[in-house]
Coordinates of C-alpha atoms in Angstrom, one line a residue:
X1 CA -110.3 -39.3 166.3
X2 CA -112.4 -37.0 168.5
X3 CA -109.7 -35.3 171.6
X4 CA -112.4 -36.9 173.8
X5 CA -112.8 -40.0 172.3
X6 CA -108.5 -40.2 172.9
X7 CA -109.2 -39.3 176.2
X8 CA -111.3 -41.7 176.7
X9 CA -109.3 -44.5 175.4
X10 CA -106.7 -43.5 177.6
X11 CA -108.4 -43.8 180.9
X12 CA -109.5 -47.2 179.8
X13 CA -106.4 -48.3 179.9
X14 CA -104.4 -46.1 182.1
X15 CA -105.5 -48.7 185.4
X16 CA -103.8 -51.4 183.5
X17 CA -100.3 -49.5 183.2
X18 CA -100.6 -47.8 186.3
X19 CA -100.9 -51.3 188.6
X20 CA -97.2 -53.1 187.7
X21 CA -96.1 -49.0 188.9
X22 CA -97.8 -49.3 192.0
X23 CA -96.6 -52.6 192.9
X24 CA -93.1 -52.2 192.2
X25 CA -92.9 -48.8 194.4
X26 CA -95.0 -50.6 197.2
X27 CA -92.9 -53.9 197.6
X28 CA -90.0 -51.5 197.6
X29 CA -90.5 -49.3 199.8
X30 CA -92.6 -52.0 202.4
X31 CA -89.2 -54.2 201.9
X32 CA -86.9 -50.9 203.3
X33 CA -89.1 -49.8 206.0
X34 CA -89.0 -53.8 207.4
X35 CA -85.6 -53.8 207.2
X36 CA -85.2 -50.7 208.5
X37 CA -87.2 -51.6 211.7
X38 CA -85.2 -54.3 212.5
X39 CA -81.8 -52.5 211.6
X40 CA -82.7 -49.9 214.1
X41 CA -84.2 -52.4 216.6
X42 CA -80.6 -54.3 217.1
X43 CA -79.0 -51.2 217.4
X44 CA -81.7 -50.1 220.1
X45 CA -81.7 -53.4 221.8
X46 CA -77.3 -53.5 222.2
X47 CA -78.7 -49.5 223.7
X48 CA -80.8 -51.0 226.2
X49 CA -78.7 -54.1 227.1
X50 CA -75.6 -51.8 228.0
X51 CA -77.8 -49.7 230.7
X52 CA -79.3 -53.5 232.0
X53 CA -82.4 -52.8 230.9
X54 CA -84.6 -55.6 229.0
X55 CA -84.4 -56.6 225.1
X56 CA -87.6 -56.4 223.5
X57 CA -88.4 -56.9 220.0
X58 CA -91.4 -57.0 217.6
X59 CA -91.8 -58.4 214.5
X60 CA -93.6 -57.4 211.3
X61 CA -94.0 -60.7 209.6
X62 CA -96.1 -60.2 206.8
X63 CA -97.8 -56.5 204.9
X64 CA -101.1 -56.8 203.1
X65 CA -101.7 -53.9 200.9
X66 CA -104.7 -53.8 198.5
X67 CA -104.7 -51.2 195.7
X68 CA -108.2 -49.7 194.1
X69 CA -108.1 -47.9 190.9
X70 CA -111.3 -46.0 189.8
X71 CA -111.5 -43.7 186.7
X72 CA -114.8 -42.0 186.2
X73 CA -115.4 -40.0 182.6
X74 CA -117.8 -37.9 181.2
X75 CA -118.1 -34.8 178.7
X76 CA -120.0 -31.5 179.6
X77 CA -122.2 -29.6 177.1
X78 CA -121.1 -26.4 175.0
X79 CA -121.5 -22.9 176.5
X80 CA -121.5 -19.9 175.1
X81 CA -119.4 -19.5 171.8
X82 CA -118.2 -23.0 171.6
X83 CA -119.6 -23.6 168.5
X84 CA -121.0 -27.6 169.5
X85 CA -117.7 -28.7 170.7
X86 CA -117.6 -31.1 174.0
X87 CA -115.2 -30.7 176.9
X88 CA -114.1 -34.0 178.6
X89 CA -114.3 -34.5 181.9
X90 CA -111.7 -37.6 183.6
X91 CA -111.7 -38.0 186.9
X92 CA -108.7 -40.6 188.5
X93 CA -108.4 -42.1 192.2
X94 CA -106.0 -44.7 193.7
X95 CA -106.5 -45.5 197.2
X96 CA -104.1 -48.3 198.8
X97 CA -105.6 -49.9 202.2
X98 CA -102.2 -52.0 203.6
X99 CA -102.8 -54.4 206.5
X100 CA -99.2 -54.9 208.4
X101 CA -98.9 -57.6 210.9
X102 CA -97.0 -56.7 214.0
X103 CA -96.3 -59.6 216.7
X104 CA -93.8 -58.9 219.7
X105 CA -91.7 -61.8 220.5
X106 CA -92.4 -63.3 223.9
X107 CA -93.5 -66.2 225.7
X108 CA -91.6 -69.7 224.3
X109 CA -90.5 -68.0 221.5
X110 CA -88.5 -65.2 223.1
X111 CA -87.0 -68.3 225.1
X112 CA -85.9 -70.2 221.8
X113 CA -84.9 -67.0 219.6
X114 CA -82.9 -65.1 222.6
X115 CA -82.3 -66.8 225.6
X116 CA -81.1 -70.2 223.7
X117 CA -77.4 -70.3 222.9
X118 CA -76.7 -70.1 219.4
X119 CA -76.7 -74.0 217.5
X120 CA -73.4 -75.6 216.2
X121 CA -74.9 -75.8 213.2
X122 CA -75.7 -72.2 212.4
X123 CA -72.0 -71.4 213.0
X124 CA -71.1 -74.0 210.5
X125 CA -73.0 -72.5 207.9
X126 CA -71.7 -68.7 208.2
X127 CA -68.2 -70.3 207.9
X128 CA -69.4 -72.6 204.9
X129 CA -70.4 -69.1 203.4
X130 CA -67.3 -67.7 203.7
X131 CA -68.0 -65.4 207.0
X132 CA -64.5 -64.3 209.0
X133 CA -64.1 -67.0 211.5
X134 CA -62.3 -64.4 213.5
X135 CA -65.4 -61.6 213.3
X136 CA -67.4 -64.8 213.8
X137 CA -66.3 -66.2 216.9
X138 CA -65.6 -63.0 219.1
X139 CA -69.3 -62.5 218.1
X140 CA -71.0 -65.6 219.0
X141 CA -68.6 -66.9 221.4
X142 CA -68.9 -66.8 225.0
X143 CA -65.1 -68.2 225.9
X144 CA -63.0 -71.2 225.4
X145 CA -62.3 -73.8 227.6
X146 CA -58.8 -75.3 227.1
X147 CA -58.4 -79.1 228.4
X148 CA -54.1 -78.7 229.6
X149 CA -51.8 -81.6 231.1
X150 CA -55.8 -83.3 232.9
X151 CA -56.8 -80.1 233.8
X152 CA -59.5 -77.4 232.2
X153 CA -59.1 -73.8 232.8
X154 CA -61.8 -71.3 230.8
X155 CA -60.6 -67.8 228.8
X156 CA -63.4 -66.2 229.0
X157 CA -63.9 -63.4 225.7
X158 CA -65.0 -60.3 228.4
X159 CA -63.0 -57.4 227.7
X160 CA -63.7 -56.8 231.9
X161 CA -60.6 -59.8 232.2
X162 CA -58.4 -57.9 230.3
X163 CA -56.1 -60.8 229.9
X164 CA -58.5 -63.4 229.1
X165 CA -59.6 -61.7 226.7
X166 CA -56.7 -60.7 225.0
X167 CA -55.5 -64.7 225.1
X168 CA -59.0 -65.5 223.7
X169 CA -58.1 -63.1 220.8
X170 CA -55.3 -64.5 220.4
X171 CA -56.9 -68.1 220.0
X172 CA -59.8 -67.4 217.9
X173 CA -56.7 -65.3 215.7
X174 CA -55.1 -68.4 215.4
X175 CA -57.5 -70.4 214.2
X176 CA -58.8 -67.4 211.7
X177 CA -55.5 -67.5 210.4
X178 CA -55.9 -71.1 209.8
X179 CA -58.5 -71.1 208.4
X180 CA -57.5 -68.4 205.3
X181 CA -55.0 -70.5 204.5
X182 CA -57.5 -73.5 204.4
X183 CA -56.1 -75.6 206.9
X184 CA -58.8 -75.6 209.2
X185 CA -61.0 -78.3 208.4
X186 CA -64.3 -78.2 210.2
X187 CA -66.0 -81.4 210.2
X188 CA -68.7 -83.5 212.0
X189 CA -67.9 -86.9 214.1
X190 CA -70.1 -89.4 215.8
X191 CA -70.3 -88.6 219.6
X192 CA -73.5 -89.7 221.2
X193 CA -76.1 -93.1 220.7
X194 CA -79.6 -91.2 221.7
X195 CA -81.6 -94.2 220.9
X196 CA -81.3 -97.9 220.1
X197 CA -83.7 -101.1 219.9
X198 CA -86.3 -102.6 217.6
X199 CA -88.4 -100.7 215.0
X200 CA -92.1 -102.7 214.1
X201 CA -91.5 -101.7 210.4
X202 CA -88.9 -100.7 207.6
X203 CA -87.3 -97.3 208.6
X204 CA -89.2 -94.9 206.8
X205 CA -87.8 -92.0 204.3
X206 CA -89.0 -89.0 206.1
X207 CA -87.7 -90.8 209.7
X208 CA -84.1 -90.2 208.2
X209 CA -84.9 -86.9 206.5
X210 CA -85.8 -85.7 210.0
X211 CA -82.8 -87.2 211.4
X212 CA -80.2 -85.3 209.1
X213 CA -82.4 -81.7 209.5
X214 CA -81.5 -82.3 213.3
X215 CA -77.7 -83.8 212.8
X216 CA -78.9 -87.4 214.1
X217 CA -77.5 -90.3 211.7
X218 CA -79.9 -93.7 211.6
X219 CA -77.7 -96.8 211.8
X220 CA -78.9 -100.7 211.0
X221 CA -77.6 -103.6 213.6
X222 CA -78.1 -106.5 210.9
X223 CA -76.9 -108.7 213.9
X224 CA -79.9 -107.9 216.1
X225 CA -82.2 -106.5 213.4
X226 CA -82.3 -103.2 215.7
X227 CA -81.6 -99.3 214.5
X228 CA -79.2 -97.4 216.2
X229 CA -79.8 -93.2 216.2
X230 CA -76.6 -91.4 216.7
X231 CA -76.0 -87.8 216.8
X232 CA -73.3 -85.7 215.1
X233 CA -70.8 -83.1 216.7
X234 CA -68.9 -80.2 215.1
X235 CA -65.2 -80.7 215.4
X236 CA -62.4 -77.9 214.3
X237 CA -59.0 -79.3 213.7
X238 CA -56.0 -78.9 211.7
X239 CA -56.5 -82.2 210.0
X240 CA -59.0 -84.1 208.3
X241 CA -60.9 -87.3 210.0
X242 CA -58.9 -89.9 207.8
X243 CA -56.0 -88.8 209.6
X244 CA -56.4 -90.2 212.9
X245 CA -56.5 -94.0 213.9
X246 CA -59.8 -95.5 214.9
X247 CA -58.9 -95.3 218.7
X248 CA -57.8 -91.2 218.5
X249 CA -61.0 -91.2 216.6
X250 CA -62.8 -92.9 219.9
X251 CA -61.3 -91.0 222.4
X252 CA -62.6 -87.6 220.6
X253 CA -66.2 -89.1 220.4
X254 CA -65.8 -90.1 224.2
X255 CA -65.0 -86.8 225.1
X256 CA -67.5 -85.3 222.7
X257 CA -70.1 -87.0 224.9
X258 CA -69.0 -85.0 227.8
X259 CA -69.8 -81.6 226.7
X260 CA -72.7 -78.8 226.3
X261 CA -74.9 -78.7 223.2
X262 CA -73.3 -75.5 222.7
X263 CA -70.1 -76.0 222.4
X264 CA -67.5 -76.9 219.9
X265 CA -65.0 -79.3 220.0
X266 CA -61.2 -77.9 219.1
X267 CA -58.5 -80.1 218.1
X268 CA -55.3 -78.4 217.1
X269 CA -52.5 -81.0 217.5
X270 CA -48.6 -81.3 216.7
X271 CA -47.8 -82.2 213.2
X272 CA -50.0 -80.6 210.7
X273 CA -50.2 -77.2 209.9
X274 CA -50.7 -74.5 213.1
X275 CA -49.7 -77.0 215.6
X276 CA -46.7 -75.1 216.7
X277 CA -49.1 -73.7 218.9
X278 CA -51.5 -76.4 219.8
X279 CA -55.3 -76.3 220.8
X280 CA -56.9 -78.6 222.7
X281 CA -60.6 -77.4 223.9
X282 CA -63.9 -76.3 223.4
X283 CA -66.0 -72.8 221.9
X284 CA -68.6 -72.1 224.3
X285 CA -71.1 -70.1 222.1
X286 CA -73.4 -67.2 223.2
X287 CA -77.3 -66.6 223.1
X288 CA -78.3 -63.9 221.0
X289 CA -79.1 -62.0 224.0
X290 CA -75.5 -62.8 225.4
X291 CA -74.3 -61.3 222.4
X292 CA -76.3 -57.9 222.9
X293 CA -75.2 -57.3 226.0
X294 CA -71.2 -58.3 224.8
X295 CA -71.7 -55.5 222.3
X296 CA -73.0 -52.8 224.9
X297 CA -69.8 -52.9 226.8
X298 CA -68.4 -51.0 223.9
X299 CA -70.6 -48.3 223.6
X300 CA -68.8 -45.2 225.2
X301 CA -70.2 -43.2 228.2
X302 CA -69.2 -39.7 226.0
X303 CA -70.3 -38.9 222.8
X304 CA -68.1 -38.8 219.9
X305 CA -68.4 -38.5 216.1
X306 CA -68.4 -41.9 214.3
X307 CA -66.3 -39.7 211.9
X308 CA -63.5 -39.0 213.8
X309 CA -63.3 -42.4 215.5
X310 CA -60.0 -44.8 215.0
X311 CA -60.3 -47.4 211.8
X312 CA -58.5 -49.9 214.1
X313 CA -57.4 -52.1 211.4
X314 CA -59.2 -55.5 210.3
X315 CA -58.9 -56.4 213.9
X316 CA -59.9 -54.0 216.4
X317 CA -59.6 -54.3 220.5
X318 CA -63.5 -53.2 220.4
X319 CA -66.1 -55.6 218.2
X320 CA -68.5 -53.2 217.3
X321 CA -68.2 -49.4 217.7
X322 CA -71.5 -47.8 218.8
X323 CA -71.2 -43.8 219.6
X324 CA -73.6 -41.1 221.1
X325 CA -74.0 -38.5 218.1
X326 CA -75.7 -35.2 218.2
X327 CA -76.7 -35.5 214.5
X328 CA -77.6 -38.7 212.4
X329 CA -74.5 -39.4 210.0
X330 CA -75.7 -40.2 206.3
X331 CA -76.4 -44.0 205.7
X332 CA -75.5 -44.4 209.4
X333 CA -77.8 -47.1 211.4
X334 CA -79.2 -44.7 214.1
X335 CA -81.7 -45.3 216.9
X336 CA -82.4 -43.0 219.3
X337 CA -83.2 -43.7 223.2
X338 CA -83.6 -41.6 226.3
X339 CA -83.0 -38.6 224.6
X340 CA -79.7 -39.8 223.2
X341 CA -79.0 -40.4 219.6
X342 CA -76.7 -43.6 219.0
X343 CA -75.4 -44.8 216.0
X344 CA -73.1 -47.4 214.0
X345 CA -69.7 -46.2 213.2
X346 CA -69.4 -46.2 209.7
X347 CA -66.3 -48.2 209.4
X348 CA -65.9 -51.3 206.9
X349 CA -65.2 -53.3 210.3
X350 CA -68.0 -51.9 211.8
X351 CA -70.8 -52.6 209.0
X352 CA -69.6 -56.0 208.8
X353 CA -70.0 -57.0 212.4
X354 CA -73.6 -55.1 212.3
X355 CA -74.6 -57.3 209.0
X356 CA -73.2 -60.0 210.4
X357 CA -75.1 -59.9 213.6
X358 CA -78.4 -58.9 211.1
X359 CA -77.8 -62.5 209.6
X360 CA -77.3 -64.1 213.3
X361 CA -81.0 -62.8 214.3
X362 CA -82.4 -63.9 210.6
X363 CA -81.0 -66.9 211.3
X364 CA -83.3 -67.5 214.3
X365 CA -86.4 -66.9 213.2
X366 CA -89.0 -69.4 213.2
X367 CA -91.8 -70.1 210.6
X368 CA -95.2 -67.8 211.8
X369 CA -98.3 -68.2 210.8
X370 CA -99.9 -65.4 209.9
X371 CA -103.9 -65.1 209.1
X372 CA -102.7 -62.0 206.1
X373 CA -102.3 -62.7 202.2
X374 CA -99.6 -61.1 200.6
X375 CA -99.5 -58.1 198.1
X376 CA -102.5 -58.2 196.3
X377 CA -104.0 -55.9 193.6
X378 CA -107.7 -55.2 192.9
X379 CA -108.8 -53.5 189.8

């Protein structure tokens, strides 16, 4: 076969092979610059909250990128000496035209996302996945309020109350402890009636379907023919729920009426395992802007290597160690702001708490609707 007939061949089907190429390195590298933006915007964001200055974020929910291949070919006469022979002429382009979406959060959204304290039930599925309950609740809680002899005193989990804080580590340390040894049992108990009466018709599937998405239970009065809608609360004890009588069982519900949305009902009692030291309270969890600004206290007013800081253990005094840095550490999550470089200590404590928190903001991210396709290839 003729060189430029091979040529030619080639270039017929070189668009072919080429496109799988392109769209591998493109999802790739559009999946690591996303993620990197929103690495680098929590770290920025714990930066700004520790000077009390506003959180701000932007999303990019969607990346369009369109792909052209063209491949031109021709063949130019002989010249001089060339005895008749042909010299091909291939000429190749690819040109990639991405459209990225970028939407700040504000408005309602920056109220539900930030502002909102954390739900029950997001904290009950990091444990269900095997998150450190300890990591876990001096993250996302705000304190615990301990209910003592009638009265309620709050410990709050601000390292500014030295010794609140250190009893609040102290709690949550208990009940991580408990929990490794799987006798924490973390369940959900019938607290509040949010509606009752007649229905027109049969209860319908996707009635109860959106019932359990939002932890309400649908209930049938056979007596009076009317439905009863209940909702469900998270309770952490040392025991299952067959354990205790129908009136203990009552008296938790009744009190479980009494407090916040966003807070979690502890039960730690004599007689089964950890009760030597007894727990009788509620979590009161965070909002994800709470939680920035809890980070920021730790974040020191001199700079110092994230090298040479302490490991502190599995269990240090400080959450999340964030340093000033003159150079950016390999691998390390950097952002820089006001001149200063910051960055995440790159400790096995440390890069937990940070994915950890990475999930937390995932976590609250509502569907968008964006008017962009995805990838898409045009030959």
């Amino acid at each position: 076969m003729l060189p430029w007939l091979i040529a030619w061949n080639s270039l017929i089907l070189w668009p072919g092979c080429v496109s799988p190429v392109a769209l591998h390195r493109a999802v790739l590298a559009y999946d690591e610059q996303v993620a990197r933006v929103t690495r680098e915007q929590l770290l920025l964001n714990i930066v700004r909250a520790s000077d009390s200055h506003p959180i701000h974020f932007t999303l990019v929910p969607s990346v369009a990128a369109t792909f052209h291949f063209q491949a031109s070919a021709g063949i130019t006469p002989p010249e001089g000496d060339a005895r008749g022979l042909v010299a091909p002429l291939i000429n190749a382009t690819v040109a990639e035209n991405p459209t990225i979406t970028i939407i700040p959060i504000e408005g309602e959204e920056f109220t539900q996302r930030l502002l909102t304290p954390i739900e029950e039930s997001r904290l009950l599925s990091l444990v269900s996945m095997g998150t450190d309950l300890n990591m876990l609740l001096r993250l996302t809680a705000a304190s615990v309020r301990l209910f003592e002899r009638g009265d309620e005193r709050r410990v709050s989990n601000d390292p500014a109350r030295l010794a609140e804080y250190q009893e609040f580590r102290r709690l949550v340390g208990h009940l991580a402890a408990l929990n490794r040894k799987e006798h924490v049992h973390i369940q959900r108990i019938m607290a509040q009636t949010v509606w009752e009466g007649p229905m027109r018709g049969a209860l319908e599937p996707q009635d109860i379907l959106a019932g359990i998405e939002k932890d309400y239970k649908w209930q049938s009065l056979p007596q009076s023919g009317a439905y009863r809608l209940t909702r469900s609360r998270l309770l952490v004890s040392n025991y299952p729920a067959g354990a205790l009588d129908p009136e203990q069982l009552d008296r938790l519900g009744a009190r479980a009426k009494e407090w916040p949305p966003n807070e979690i009902l502890v039960d730690i009692r004599p007689g089964f395992p950890g009760g030597e030291y007894p727990i009788q309270g509620t979590i009161q969890l965070r909002s994800f802007d709470s939680i920035l600004r809890f980070l920021g206290l730790g974040i020191p007013n001199t700079g110092q290597d994230p090298s040479q800081a302490d490991e502190g253990g599995t269990n240090p005094s400080t959450l999340l160690t964030i340093q000033k840095v003159v150079s950016p550490p390999n691998g390390a999550v950097t952002a820089r702001y006001q001149g200063q470089l910051y960055a995440v200590a790159k400790k096995t404590w440390d890069l937990e708490v940070f994915r950890l928190l990475y999930q937390l903001f995932q976590m609250t991210v509502k569907p968008i609707q964006a008017p962009v396709p995805g990838i898409t290839i045009a030959k």
